[in-house]
Coordinates of C-alpha atoms in Angstrom, one line a residue:
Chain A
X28 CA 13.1 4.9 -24.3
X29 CA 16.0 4.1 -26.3
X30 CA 16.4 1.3 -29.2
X31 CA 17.9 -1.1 -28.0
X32 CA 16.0 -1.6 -24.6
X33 CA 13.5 -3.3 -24.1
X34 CA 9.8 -2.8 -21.4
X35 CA 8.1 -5.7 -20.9
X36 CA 5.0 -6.3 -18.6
X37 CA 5.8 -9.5 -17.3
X38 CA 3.8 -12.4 -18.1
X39 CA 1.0 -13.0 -15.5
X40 CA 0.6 -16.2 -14.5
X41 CA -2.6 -18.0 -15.8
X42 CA -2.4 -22.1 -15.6
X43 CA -4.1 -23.8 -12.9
X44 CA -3.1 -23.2 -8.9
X45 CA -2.1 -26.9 -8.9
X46 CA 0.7 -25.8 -11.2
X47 CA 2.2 -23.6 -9.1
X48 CA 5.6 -24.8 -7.8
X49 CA 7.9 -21.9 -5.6
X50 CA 11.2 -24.2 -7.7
X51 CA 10.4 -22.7 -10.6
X52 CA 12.6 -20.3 -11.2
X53 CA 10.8 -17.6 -13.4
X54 CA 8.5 -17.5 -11.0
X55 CA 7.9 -14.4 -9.0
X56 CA 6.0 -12.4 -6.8
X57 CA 5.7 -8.6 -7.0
X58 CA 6.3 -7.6 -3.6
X59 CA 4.0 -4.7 -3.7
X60 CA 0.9 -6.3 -4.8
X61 CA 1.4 -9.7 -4.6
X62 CA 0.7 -11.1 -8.1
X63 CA 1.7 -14.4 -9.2
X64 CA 4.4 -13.3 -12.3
X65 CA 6.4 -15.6 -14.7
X66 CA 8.9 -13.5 -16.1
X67 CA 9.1 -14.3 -19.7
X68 CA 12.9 -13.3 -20.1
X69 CA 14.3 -12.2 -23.4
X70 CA 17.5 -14.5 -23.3
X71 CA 19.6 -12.0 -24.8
X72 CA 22.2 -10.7 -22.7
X73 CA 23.5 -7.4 -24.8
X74 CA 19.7 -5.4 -24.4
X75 CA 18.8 -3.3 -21.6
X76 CA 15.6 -5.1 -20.1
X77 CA 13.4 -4.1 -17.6
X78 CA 10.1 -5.6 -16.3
X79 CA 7.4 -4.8 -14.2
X80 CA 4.3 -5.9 -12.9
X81 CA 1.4 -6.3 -14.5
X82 CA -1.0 -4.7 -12.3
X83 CA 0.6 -2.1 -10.2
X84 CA 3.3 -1.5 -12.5
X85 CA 6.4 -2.0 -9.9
X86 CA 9.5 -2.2 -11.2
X87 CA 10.3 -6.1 -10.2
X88 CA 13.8 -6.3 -12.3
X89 CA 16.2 -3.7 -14.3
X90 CA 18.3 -5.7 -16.0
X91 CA 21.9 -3.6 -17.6
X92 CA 24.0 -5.6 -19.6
X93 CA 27.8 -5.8 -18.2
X94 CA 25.7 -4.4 -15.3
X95 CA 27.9 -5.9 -12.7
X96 CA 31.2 -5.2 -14.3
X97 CA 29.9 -1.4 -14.6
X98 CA 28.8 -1.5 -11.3
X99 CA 31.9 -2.6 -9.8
X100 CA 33.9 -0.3 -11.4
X101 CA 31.8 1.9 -10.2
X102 CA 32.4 0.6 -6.3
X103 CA 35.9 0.9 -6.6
X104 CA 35.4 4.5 -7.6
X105 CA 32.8 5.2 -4.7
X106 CA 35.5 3.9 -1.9
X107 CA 38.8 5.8 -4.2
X108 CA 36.4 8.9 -3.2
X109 CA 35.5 8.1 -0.1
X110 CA 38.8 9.3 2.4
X111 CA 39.2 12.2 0.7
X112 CA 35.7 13.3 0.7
X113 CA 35.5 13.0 4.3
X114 CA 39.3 14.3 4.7
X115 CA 39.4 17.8 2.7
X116 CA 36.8 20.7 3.9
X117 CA 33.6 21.0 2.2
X118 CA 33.2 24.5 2.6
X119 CA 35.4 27.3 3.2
X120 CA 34.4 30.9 4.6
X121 CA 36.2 33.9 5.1
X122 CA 35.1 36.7 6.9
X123 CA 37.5 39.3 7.7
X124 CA 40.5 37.6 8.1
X125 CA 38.7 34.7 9.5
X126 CA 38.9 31.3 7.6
X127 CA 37.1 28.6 8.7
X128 CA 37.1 25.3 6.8
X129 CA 34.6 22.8 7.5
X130 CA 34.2 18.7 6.6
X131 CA 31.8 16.4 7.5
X132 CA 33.1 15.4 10.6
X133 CA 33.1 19.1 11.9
X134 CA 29.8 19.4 11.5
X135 CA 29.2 15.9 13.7
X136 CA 31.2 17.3 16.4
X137 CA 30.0 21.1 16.5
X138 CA 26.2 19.2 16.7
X139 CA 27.1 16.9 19.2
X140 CA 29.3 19.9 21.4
X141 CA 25.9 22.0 21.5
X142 CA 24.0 18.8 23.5
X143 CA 22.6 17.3 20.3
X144 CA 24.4 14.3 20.3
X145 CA 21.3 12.0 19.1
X146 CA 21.2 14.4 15.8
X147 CA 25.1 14.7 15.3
X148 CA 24.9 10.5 15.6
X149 CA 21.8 10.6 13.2
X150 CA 23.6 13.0 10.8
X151 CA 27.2 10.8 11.2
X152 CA 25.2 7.5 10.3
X153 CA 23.5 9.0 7.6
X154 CA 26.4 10.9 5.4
X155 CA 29.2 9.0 6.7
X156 CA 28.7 5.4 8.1
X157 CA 25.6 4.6 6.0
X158 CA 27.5 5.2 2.4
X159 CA 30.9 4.0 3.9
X160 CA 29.5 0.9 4.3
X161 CA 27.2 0.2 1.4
X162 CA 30.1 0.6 -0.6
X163 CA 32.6 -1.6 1.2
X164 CA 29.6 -4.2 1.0
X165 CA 29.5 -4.0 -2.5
X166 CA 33.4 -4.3 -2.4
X167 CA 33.2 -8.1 -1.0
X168 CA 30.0 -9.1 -2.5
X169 CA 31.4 -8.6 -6.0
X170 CA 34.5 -10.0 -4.9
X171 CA 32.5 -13.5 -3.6
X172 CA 30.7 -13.6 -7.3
X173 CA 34.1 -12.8 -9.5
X174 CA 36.4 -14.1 -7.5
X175 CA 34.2 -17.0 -6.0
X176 CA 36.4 -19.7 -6.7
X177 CA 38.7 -18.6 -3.9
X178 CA 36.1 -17.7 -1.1
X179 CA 35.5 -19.8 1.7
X180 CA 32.1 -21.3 2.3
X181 CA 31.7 -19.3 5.1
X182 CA 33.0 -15.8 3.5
X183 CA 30.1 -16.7 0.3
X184 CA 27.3 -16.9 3.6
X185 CA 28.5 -13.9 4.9
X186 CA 28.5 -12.4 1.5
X187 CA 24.8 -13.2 1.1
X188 CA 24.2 -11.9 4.8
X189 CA 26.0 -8.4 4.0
X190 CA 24.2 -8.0 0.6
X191 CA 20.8 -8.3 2.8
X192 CA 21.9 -5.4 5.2
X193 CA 22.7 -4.1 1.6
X194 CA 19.4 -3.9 0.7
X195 CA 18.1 -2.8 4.0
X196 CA 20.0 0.0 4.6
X197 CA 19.2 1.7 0.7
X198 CA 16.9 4.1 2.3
X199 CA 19.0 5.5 5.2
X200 CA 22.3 6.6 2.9
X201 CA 21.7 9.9 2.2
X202 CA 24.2 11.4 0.0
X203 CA 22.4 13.3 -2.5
X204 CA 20.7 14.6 0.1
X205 CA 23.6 16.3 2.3
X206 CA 25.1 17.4 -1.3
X207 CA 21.8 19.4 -1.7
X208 CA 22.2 21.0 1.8
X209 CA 25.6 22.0 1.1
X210 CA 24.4 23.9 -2.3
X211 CA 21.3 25.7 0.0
X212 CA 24.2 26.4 3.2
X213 CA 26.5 28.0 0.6
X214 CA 23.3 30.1 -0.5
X215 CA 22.4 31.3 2.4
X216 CA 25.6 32.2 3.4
X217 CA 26.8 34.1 0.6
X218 CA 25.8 37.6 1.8
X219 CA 26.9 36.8 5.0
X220 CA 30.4 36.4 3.9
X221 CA 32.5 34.4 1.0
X222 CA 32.3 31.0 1.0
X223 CA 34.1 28.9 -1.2
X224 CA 33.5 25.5 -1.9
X225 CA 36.1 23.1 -0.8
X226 CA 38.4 20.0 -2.4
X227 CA 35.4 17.9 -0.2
X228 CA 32.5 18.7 -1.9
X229 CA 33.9 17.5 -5.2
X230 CA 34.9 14.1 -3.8
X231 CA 31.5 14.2 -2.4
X232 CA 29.7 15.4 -5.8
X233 CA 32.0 12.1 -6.9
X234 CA 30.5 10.0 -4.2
X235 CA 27.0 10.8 -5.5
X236 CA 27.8 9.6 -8.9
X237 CA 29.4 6.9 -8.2
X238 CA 26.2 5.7 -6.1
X239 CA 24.4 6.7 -9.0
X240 CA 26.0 4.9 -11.4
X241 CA 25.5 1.9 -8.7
X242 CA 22.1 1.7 -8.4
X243 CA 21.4 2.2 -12.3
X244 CA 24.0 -0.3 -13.4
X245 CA 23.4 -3.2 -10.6
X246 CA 20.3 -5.6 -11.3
X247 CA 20.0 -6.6 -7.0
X248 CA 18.5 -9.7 -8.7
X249 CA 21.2 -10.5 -11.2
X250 CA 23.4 -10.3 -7.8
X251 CA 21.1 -12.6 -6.0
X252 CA 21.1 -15.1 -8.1
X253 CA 24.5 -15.6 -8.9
X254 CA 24.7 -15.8 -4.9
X255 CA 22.6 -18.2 -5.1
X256 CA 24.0 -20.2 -7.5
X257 CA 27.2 -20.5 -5.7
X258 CA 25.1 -21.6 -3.0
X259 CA 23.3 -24.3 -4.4
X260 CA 27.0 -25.2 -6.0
X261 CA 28.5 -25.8 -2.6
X262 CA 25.2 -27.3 -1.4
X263 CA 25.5 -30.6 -3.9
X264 CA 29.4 -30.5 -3.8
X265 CA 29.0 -31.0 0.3
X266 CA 26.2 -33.7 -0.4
X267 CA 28.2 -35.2 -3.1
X268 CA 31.5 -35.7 -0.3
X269 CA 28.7 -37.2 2.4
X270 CA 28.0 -39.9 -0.1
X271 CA 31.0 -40.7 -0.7
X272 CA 31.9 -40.8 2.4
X273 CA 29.4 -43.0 3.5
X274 CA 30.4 -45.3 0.8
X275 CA 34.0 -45.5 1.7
X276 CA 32.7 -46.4 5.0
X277 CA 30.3 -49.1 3.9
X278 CA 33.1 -50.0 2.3
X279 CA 35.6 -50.8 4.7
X280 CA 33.1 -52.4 7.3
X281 CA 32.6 -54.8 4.4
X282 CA 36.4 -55.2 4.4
X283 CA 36.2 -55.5 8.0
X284 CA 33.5 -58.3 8.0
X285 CA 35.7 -60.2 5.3
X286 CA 38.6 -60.4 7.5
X287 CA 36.6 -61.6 10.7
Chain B
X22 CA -3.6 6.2 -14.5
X23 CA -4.4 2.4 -15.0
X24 CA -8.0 1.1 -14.4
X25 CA -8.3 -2.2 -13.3
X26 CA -8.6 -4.5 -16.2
X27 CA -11.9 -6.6 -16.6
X28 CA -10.0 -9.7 -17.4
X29 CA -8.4 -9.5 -13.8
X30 CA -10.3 -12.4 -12.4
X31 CA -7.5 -15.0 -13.5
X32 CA -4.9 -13.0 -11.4
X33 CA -3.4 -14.7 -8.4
X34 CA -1.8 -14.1 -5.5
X35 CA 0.7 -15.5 -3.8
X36 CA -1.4 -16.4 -0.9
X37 CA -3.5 -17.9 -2.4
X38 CA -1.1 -19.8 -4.6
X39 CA 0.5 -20.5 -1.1
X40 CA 3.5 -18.6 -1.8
X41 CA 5.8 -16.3 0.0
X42 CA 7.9 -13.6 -0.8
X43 CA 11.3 -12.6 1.0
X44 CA 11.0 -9.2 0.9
X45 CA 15.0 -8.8 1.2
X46 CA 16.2 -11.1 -1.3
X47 CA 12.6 -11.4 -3.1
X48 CA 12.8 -15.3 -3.3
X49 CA 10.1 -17.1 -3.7
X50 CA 9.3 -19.3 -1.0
X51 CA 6.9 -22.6 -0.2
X52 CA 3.9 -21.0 2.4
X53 CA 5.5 -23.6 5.4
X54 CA 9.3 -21.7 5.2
X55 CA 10.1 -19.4 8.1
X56 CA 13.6 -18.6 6.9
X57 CA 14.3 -17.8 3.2
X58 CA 17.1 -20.0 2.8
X59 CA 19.0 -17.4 0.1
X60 CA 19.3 -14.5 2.8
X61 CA 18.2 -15.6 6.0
X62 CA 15.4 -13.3 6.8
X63 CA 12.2 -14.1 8.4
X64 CA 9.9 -14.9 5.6
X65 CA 6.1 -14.1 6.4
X66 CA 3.2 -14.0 3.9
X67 CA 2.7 -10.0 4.9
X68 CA 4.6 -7.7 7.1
X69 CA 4.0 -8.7 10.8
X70 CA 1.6 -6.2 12.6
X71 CA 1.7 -4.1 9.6
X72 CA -1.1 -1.7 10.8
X73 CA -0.4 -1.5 14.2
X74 CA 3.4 -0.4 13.7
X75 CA 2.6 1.9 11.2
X76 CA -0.3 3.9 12.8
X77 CA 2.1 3.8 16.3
X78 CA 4.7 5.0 14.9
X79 CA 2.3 7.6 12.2
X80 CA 0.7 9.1 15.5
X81 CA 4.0 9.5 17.2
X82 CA 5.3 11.7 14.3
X83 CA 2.3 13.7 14.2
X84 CA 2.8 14.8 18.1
X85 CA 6.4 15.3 17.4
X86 CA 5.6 17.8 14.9
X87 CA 4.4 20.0 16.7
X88 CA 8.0 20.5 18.9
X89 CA 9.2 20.3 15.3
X90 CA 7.4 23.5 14.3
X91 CA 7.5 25.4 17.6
X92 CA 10.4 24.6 19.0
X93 CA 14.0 26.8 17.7
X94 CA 15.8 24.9 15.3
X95 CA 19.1 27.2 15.2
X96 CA 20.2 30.9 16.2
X97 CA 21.8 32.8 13.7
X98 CA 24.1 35.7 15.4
X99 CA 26.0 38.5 14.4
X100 CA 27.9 40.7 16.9
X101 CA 26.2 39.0 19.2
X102 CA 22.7 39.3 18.6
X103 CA 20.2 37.5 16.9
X104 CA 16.8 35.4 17.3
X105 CA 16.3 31.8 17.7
X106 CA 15.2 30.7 14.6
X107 CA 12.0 28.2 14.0
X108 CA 11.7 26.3 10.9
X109 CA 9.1 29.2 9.6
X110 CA 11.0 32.0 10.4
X111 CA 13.7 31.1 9.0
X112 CA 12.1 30.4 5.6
X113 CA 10.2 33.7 6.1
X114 CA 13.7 35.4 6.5
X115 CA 14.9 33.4 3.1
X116 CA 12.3 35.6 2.0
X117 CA 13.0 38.5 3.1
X118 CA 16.5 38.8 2.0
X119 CA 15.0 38.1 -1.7
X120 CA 16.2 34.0 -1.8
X121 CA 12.5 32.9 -2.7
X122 CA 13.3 29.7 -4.9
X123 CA 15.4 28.8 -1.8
X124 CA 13.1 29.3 0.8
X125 CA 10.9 27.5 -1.5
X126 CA 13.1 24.7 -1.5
X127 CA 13.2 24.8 2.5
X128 CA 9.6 25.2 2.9
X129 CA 8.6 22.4 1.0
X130 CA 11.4 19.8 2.1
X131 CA 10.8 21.0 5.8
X132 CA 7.0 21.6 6.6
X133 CA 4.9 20.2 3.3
X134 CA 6.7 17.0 3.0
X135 CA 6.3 15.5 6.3
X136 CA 3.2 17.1 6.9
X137 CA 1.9 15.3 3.3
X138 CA 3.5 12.7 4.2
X139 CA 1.6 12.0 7.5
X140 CA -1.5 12.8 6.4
X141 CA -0.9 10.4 3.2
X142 CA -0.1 7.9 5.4
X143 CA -3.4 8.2 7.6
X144 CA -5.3 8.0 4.7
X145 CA -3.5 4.8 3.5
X146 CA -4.0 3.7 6.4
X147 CA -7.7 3.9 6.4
X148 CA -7.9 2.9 2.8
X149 CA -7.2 -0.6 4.6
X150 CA -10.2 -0.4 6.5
X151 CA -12.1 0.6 4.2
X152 CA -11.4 -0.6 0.7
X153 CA -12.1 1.3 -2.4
X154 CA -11.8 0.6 -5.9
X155 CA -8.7 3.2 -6.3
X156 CA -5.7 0.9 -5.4
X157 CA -3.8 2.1 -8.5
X158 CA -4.1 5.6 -7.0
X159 CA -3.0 4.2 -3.5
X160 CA -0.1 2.7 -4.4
X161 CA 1.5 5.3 -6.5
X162 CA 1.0 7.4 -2.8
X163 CA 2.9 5.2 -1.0
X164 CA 5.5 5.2 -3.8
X165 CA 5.7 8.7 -3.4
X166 CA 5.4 8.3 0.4
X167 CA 8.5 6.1 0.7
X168 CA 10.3 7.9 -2.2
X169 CA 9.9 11.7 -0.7
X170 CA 10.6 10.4 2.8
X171 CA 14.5 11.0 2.8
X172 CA 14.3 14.6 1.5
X173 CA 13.1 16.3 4.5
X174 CA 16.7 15.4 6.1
X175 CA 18.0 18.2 4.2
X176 CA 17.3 21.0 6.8
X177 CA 19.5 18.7 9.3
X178 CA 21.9 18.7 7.2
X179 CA 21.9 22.9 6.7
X180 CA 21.7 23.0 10.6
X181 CA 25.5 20.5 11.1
X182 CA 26.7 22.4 8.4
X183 CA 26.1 25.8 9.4
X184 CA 27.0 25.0 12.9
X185 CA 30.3 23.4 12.1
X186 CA 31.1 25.9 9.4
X187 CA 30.2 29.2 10.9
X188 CA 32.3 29.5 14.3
X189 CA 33.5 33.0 13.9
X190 CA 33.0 34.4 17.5
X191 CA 31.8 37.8 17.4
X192 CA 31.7 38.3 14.2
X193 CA 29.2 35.5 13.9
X194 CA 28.3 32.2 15.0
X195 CA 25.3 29.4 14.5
X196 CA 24.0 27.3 17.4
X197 CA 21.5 24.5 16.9
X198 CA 18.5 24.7 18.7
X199 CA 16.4 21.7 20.6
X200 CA 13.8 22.0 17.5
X201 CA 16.6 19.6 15.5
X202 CA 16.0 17.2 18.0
X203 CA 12.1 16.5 17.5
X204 CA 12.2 17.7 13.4
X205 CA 14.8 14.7 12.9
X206 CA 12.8 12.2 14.7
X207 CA 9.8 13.2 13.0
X208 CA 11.8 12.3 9.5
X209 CA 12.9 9.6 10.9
X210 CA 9.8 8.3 12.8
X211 CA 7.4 9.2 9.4
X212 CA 10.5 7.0 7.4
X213 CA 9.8 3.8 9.9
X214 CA 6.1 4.1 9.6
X215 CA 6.5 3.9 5.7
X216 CA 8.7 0.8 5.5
X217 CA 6.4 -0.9 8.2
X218 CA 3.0 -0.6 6.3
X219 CA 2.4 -3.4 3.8
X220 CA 1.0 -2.1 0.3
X221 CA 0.3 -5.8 -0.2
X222 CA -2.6 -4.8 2.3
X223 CA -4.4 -2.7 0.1
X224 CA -4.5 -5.3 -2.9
X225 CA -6.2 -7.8 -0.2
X226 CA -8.7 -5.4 1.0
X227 CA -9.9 -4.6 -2.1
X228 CA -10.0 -8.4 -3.0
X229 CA -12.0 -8.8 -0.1
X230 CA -14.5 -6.1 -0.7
X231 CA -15.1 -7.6 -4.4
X232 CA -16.2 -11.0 -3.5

């Protein structure tokens, strides 16, 4: 572990049940054991931080600093790669005077022209769809937390809605995984015939970084609560116009009854 | 590996502290909330049906993986010949042409991992039935369960690439065989059964074989 970070079991939490209150906002839960956890944060923002629980040790919160900024950067990346690694071959192979070039895609449609269409969907969702739109997720959640200012309320909820189906989907984009298959298909065919690997597979070793990069940079809680902050902003500024718009009202039936 | 501390009597749960966790957002939420109001999910105080789903869906990948493992998965053939291949036989193949870290690599992604990975999750599942004292031990299981899960899409992935990338007429082509069909559900059925069962279970049954 480096200097400058910092492991911290997080506090457990000892006071009386009475004293329990779900406001409080260093309160947590760990979601694989349950435990009742105050995170005793170390307020400052330049050290790496992570905490865990207690008892089963879960990670409940890495915390990077810049972490968004980094991550972002790292988004933009991700979706620069993302055409061409679906665009240029990943593989090429030559026997002969044969050349056959291969992307993703082709390897979809060759599945689902042999009667396996469930598998060629499967594999489509999985190294194409899946990490597509994870990234372009990413794209307008960060946009609703820099730029939040010019989103509409509706855009923020749908921002907190996507960044659910964020965390849903982690386990079903598979990237790392199809780059490994590539590295054992090139294997296996290399007595066969030459295969070179293509302009694709280096976007696609890209891609891999750049998710990476996303999910060591990106605190999912750091992004949830400054989601919810907006939230809570726009909740009070809404209640705040009610008010005084029932006052306004009062007022003017007081008017009203004047006159009569 | 921890041991559970002695002190551990002033740890408390959220359920009994009457709190909720959203397990998408991981809000903390008031026992009487039904919809976290950060993300919108469904907030419950453990996963709904937890052991049902996960020993349906657990059985149903253990009778798929037996098409998995008999069943062709791809043909291989040059000038016009070859066999169908099964997931074995082609990692015995791997072997035979001298590729042995390879077909390692197969092997263990293709027919240890989900077959671990079932019988891990049998035993967690029983583990809820019948609590022990080794939770610690449990839970770094499922960890491993849930982490591992993903890997055995690889020999899918070997299969669309092949097949899209070897199309060379006589000289040689790759077709996919109906194995793919019940190996990918398997990986994906085993993956479901994970992310249904509730490790949160195993913490309760213990507590409940303490008192």
């Amino acid at each position: 572990m480096k200097a400058d970070s910092l492991q911290q079991p997080a506090d457990v939490y000892s006071q009386s049940k009475s004293a329990i209150c779900p406001e409080d906002s260093h309160l947590t839960l760990c979601p694989d054991c349950d435990l009742v956890i105050r995170e005793v944060v170390d307020s400052d923002p330049a050290r790496k931080l992570i905490i865990c629980c207690p008892r089963c040790n879960r990670n409940l919160r890495e915390y990077h600093p810049e972490g968004l900024i980094k991550s972002l950067s790292w988004v933009i990346t991700g979706l620069l790669l993302f055409l061409p690694a679906n665009i240029f071959p990943v593989l090429v192979m030559e026997i002969l005077d044969h050349q056959e070039a291969s992307t993703i895609w082709d390897g979809v449609m060759a599945l689902y022209r042999e009667g396996l269409q469930g598998v060629a969907l499967l594999v489509f969702v999985l190294a194409i769809l899946v990490p597509g739109m994870r990234l372009l997720i990413l794209l307008f959640v960060m946009g609703a937390i820099f730029q939040e200012q010019r989103f509409q309320k509706w855009a923020k909820r749908f921002a907190r809605h996507l960044f659910r189906r964020y965390v849903q989907l982690g386990e079903w984009g598979m990237v790392e995984i199809y780059l490994l298959g590539i590295l054992v298909a090139v294997i296996k065919l290399a007595d066969m015939a030459m295969v070179q690997p293509g302009a694709g597979l280096l976007c696609f070793a890209g891609l891999m970084a750049a998710e990476l990069g996303i999910s060591i940079c990106m605190d999912e809680q750091e992004v949830w609560e400054h989601l919810e902050e907006s939230r809570q902003l726009e909740e009070s500024r809404q209640l705040e116009e009610s008010r005084q718009l029932e006052e306004s009202r009062q007022l003017e039936e007081s008017h009203e009854n004047v006159s009569c | 590996m921890k041991t559970y501390p002695a002190d551990a009597q002033h740890w408390i749960n959220g359920s009994d502290a009457g709190l909720k966790l959203c397990l998408d957002c991981h809000k903390v939420c008031a026992e009487q909330t039904e919809r976290c109001p950060r993300c919108g999910a469904r907030v419950h105080q453990r996963r709904q049906n937890s052991i049902a789903r996960s020993w349906a869906l657990t059985l149903t990948a253990a009778l798929l993986y037996i098409p998995a493992n008999l069943l062709p998965m791809m043909t291989v053939s040059k000038f016009e010949e070859g066999q169908p291949q099964t997931i074995f036989s082609g990692v015995i193949e791997l072997v035979n042409h001298g590729m042995v870290p390879i077909a390692l690599l197969v092997f263990t992604a293709s027919v240890v991992v989900p077959l671990l990975k079932l019988l891990g999750m049998v035993w967690l599942l029983i583990c809820v039935r019948f609590p022990g004292a080794a939770m610690h031990r449990q839970q770094t299981l499922y960890r491993v369960i849930v982490w591992i899960g993903r890997w055995s899409m690889l020999d899918i992935f070997i299969i669309s690439l092949l097949v899209g990338l070897v199309q060379f007429g006589q000289l040689g082509t790759v077709t996919a065989g109906i194995g793919a069909y019940a190996f990918a559900s398997v990986v994906v059925t085993t993956m479901l059964a994970a992310m249904q069962f509730d490790p949160r279970l195993l913490w309760d049954a213990a507590e409940v074989k303490k008192l």
